[in-house]
Short mmCIF file of N, CA and C in Angstrom, two decimals:
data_model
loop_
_atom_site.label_atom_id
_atom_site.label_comp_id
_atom_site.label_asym_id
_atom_site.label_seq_id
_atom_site.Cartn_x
_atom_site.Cartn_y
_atom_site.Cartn_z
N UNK A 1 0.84 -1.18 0.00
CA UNK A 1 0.00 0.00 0.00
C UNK A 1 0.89 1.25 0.00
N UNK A 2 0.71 2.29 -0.78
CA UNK A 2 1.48 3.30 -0.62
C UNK A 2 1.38 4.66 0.40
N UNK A 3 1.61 4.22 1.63
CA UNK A 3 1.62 4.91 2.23
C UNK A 3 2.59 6.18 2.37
N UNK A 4 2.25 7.43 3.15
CA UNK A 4 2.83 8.28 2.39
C UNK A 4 3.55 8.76 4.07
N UNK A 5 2.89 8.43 5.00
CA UNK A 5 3.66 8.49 6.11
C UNK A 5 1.84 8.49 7.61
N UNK A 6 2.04 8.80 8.83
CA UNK A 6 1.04 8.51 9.68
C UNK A 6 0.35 10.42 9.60
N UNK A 7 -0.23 10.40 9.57
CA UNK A 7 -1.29 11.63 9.31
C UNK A 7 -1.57 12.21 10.86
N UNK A 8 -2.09 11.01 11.86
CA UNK A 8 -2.66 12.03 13.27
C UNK A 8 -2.03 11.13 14.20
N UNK A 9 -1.57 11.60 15.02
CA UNK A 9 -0.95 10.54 16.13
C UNK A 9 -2.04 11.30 17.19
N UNK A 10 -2.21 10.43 18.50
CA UNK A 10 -3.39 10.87 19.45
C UNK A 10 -2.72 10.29 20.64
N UNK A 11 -2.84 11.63 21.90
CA UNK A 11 -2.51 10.99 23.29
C UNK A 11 -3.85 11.71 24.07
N UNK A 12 -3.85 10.49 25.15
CA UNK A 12 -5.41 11.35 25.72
C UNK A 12 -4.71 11.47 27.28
N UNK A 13 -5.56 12.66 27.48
CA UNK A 13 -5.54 13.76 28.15
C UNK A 13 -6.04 14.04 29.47
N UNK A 14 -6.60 14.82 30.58
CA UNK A 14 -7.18 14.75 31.43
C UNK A 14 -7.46 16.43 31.74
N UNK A 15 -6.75 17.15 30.42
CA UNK A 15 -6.82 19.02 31.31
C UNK A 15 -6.72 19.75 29.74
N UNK A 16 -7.93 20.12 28.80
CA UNK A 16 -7.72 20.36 27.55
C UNK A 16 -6.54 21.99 27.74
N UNK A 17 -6.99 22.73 28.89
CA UNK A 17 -6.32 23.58 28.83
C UNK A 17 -4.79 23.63 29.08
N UNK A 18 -4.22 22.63 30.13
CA UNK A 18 -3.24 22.11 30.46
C UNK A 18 -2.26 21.72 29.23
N UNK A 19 -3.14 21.10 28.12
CA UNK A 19 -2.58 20.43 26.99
C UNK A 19 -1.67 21.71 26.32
N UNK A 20 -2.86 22.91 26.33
CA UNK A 20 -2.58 24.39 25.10
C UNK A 20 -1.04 24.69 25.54
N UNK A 21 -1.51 24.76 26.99
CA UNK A 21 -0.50 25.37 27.59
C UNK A 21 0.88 24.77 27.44
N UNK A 22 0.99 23.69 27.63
CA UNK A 22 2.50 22.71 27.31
C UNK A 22 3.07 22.68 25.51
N UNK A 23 2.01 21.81 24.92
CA UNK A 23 2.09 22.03 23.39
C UNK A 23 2.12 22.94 22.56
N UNK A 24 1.07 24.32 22.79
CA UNK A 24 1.57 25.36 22.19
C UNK A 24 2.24 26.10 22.80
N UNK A 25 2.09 26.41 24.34
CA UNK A 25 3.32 27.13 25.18
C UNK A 25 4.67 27.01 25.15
N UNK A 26 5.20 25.61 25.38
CA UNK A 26 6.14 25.17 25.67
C UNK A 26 6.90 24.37 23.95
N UNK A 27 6.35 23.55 23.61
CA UNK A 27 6.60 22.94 22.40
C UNK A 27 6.12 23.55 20.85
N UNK A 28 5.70 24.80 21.21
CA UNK A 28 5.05 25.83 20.07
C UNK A 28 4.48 25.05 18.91
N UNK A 29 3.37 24.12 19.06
CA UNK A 29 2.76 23.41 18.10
C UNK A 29 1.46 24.83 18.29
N UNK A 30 0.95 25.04 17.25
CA UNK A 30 -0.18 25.71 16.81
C UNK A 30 -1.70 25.00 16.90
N UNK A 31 -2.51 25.58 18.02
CA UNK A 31 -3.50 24.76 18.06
C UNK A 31 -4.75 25.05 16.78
N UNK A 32 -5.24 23.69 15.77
CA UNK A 32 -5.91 23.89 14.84
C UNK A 32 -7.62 23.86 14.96
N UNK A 33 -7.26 23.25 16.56
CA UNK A 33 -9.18 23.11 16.61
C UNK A 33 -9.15 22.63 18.19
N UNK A 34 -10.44 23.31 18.89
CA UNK A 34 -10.26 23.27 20.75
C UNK A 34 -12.10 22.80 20.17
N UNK A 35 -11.97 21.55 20.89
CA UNK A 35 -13.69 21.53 21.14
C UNK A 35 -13.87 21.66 22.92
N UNK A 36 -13.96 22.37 23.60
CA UNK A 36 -14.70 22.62 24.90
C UNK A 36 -15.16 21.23 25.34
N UNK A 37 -14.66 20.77 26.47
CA UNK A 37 -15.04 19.62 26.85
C UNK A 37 -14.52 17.74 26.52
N UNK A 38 -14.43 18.26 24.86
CA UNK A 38 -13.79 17.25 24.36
C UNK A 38 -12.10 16.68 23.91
N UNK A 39 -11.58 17.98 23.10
CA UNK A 39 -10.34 17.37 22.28
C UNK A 39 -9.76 18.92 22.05
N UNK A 40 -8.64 19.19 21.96
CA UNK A 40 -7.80 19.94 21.29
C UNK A 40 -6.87 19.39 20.20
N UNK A 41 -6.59 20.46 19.26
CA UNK A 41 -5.83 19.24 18.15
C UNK A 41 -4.87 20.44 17.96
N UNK A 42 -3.20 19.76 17.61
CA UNK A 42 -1.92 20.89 17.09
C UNK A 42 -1.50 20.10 15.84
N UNK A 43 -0.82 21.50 15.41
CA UNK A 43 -0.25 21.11 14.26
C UNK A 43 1.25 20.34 14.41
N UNK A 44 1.51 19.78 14.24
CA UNK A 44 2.96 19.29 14.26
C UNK A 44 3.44 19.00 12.58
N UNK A 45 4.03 20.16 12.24
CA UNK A 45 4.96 19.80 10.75
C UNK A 45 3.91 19.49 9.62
N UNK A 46 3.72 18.09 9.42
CA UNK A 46 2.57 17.75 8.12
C UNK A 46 1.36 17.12 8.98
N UNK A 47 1.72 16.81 10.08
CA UNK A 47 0.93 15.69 11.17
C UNK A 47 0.07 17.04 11.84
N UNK A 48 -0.83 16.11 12.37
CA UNK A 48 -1.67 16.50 12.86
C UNK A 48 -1.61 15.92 14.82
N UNK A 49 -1.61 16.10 15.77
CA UNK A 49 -1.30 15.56 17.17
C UNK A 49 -3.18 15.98 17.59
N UNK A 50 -3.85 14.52 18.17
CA UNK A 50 -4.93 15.41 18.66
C UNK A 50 -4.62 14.77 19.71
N UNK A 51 -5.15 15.68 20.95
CA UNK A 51 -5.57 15.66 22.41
C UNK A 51 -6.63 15.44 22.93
N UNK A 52 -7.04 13.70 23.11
CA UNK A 52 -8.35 13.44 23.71
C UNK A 52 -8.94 13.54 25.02
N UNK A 53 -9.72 14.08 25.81
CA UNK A 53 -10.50 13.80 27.21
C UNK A 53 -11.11 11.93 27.14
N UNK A 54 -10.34 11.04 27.34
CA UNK A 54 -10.82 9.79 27.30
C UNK A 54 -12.05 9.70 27.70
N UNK A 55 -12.59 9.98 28.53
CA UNK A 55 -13.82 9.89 29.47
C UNK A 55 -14.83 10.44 28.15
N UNK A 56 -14.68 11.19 27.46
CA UNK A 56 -15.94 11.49 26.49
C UNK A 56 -15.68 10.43 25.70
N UNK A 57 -14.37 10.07 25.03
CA UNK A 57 -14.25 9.39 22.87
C UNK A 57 -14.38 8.30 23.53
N UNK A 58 -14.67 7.29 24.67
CA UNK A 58 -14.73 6.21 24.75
C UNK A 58 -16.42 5.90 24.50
N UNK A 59 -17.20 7.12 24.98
CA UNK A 59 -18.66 7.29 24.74
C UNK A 59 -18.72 7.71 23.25
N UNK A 60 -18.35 7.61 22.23
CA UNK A 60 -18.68 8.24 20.95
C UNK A 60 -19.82 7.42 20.62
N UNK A 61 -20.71 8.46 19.37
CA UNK A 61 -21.94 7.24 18.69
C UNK A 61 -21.48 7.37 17.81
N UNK A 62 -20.63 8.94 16.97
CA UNK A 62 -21.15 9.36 15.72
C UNK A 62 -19.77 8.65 15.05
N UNK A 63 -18.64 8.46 16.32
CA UNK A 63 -17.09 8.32 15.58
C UNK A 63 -17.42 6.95 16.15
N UNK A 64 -16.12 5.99 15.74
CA UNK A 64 -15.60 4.88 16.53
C UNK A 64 -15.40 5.18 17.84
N UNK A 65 -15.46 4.33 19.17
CA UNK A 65 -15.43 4.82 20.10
C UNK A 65 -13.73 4.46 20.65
N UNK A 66 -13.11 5.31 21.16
CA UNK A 66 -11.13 5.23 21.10
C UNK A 66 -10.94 5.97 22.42
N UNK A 67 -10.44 5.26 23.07
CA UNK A 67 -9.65 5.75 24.48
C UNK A 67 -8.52 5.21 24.82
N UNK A 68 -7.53 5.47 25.97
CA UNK A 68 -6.30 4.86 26.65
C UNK A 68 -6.15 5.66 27.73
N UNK A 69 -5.72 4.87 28.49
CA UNK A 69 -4.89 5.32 29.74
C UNK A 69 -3.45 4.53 30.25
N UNK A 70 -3.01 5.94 30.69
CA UNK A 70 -1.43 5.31 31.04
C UNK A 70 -0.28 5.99 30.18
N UNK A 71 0.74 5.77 30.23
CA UNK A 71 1.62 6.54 29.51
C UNK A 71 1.86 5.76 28.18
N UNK A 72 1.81 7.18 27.34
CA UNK A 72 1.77 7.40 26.03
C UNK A 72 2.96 7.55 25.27
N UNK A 73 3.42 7.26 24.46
CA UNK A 73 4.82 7.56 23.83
C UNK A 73 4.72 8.15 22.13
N UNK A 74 5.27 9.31 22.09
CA UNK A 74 5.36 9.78 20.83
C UNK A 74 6.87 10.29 20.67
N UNK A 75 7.22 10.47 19.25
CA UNK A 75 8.54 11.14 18.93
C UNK A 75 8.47 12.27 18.00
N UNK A 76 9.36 13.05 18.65
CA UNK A 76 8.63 14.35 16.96
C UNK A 76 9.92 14.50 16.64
N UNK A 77 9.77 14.82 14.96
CA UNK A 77 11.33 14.83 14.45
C UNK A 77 11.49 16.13 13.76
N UNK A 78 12.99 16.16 14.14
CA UNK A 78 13.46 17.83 14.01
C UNK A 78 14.45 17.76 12.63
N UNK A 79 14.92 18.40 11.90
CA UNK A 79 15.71 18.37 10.74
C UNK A 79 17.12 18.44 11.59
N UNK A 80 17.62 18.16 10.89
CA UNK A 80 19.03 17.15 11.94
C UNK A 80 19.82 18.36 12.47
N UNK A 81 19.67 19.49 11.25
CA UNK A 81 20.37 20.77 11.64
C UNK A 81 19.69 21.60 13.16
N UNK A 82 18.38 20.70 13.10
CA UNK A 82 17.88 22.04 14.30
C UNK A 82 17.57 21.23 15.66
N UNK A 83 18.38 20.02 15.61
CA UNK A 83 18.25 19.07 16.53
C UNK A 83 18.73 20.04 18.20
N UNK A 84 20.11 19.87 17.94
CA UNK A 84 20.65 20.55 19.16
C UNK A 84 20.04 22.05 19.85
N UNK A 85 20.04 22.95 18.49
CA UNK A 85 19.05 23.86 19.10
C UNK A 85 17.65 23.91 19.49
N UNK A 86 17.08 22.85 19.21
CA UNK A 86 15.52 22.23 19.70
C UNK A 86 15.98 21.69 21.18
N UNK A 87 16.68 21.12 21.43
CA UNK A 87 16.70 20.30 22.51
C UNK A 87 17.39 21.71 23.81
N UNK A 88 18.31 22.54 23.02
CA UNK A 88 18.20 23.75 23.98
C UNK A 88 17.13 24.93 24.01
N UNK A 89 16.51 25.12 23.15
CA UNK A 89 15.21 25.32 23.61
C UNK A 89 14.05 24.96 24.41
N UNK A 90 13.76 23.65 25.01
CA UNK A 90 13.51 22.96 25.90
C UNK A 90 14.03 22.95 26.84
N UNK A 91 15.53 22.60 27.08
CA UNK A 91 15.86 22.95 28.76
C UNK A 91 15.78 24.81 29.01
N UNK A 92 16.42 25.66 27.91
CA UNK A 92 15.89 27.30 28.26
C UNK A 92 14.21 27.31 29.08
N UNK A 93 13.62 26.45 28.28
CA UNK A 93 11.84 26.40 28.69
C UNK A 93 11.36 25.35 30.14
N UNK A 94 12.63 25.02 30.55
CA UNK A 94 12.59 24.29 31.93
C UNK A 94 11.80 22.79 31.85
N UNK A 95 12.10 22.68 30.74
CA UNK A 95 11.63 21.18 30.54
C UNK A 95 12.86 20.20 30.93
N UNK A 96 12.58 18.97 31.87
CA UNK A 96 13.58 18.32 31.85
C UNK A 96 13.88 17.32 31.22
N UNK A 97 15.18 17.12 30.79
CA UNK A 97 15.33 15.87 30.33
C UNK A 97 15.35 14.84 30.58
N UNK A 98 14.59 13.54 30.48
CA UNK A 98 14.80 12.69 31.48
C UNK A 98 15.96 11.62 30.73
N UNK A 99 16.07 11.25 29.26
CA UNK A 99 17.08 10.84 29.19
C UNK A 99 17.49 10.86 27.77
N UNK A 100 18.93 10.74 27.89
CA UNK A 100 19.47 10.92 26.01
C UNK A 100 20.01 9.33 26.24
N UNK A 101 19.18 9.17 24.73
CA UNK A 101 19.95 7.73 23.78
C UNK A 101 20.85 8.19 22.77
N UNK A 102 21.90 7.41 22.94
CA UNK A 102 22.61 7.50 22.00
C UNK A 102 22.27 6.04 20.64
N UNK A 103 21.59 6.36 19.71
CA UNK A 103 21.76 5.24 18.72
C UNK A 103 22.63 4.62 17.81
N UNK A 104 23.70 4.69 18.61
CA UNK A 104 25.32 3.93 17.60
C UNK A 104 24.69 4.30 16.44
N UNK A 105 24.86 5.04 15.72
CA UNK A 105 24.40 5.07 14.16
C UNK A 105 24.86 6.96 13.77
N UNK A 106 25.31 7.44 15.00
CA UNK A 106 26.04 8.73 14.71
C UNK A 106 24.56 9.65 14.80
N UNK A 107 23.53 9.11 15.78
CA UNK A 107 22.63 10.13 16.08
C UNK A 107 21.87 9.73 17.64
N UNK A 108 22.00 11.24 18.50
CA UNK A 108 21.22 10.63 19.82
C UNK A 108 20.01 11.46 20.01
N UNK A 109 19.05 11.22 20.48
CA UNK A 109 17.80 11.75 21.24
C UNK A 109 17.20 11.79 22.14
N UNK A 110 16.34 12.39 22.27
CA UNK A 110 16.18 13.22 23.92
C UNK A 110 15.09 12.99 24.21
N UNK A 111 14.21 12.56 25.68
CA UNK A 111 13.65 11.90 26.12
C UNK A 111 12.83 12.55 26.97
N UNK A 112 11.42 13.14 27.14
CA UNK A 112 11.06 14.07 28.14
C UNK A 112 9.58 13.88 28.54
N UNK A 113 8.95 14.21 29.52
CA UNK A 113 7.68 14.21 29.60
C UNK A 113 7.04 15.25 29.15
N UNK A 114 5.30 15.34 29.34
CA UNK A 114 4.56 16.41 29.43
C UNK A 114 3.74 16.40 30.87
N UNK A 115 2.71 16.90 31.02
CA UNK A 115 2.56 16.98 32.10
C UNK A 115 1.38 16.55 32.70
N UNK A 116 1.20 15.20 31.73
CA UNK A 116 0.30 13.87 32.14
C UNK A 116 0.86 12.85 32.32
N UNK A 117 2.43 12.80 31.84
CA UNK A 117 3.34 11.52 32.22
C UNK A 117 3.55 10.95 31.01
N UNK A 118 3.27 11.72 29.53
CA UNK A 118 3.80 10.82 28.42
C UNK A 118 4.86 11.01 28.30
N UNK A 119 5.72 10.14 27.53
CA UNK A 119 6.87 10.21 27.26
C UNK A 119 7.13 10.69 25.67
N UNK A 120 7.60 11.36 25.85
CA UNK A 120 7.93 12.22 24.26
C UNK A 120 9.35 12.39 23.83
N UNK A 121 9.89 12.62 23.12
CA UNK A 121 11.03 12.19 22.20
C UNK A 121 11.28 13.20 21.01
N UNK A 122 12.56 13.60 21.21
CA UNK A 122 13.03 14.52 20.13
C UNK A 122 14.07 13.61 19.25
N UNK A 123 13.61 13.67 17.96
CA UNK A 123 14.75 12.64 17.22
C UNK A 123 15.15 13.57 16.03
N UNK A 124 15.95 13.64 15.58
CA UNK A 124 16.59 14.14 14.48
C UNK A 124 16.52 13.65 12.85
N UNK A 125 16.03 14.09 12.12
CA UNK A 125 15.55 13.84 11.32
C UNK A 125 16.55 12.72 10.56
N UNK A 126 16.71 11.44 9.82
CA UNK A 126 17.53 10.77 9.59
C UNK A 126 17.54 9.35 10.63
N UNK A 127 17.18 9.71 11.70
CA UNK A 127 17.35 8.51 12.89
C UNK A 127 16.96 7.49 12.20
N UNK A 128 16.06 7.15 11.04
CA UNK A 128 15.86 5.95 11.00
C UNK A 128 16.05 5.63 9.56
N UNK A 129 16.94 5.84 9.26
CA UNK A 129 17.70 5.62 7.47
C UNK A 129 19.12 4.82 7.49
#
């Protein structure tokens, strides 16, 4: 099938405002759509990141019904040139790091939460070629 790459990645949530605040505050993703009660969604690059309230999308009629709990793992990838200065932009923004991999392959990445306990990931564009 020719896929062209993953379109929406989804972590669910518990504080829609909490979300704005970290993702577009902190990680400057651009929020594209806030439903009150339900979901916030950012832009990330070509992707789309939405932010679910589990407690509603597990009740859906009109969609499939989609929830999770527990920690979540995503990676967002930076162009290899803006790796290092991404990752110091984050500690400037008091985010901590919780850990760098090094991937024997002449590229490492950086390992951090948000502030529901997912684990998120800065990788450099190339990591997986």
């Amino acid at each position: 099938m020719p896929y062209t790459g993953i379109k929406e990645n989804c972590l669910y949530i518990d504080d829609l405002d909490q979300a704005v605040e970290f993702y577009q505050g902190v990680l400057e993703m651009p929020v594209i759509s806030k439903s009150d009660g339900r979901h916030v969604f950012f832009r990330c690059g070509s992707s789309v990141l939405l932010c679910f309230l589990p407690e509603i999308t597990r009740q859906e009629t009109t969609l499939p019904p989609h929830f999770a709990y527990g920690k979540q793992h995503l990676a967002f990838e930076v162009m290899a040139e803006d790796y290092n200065d991404t990752v110091s932009r984050l500690e400037q923004k008091g985010v901590p790091i919780t850990h760098v991999q090094d991937w024997g392959n002449g590229h490492n990445s950086i390992y951090f939460e948000d502030p529901f306990g997912h684990v998120l990931e800065i990788v450099p564009k190339g990591i997986w070629e």
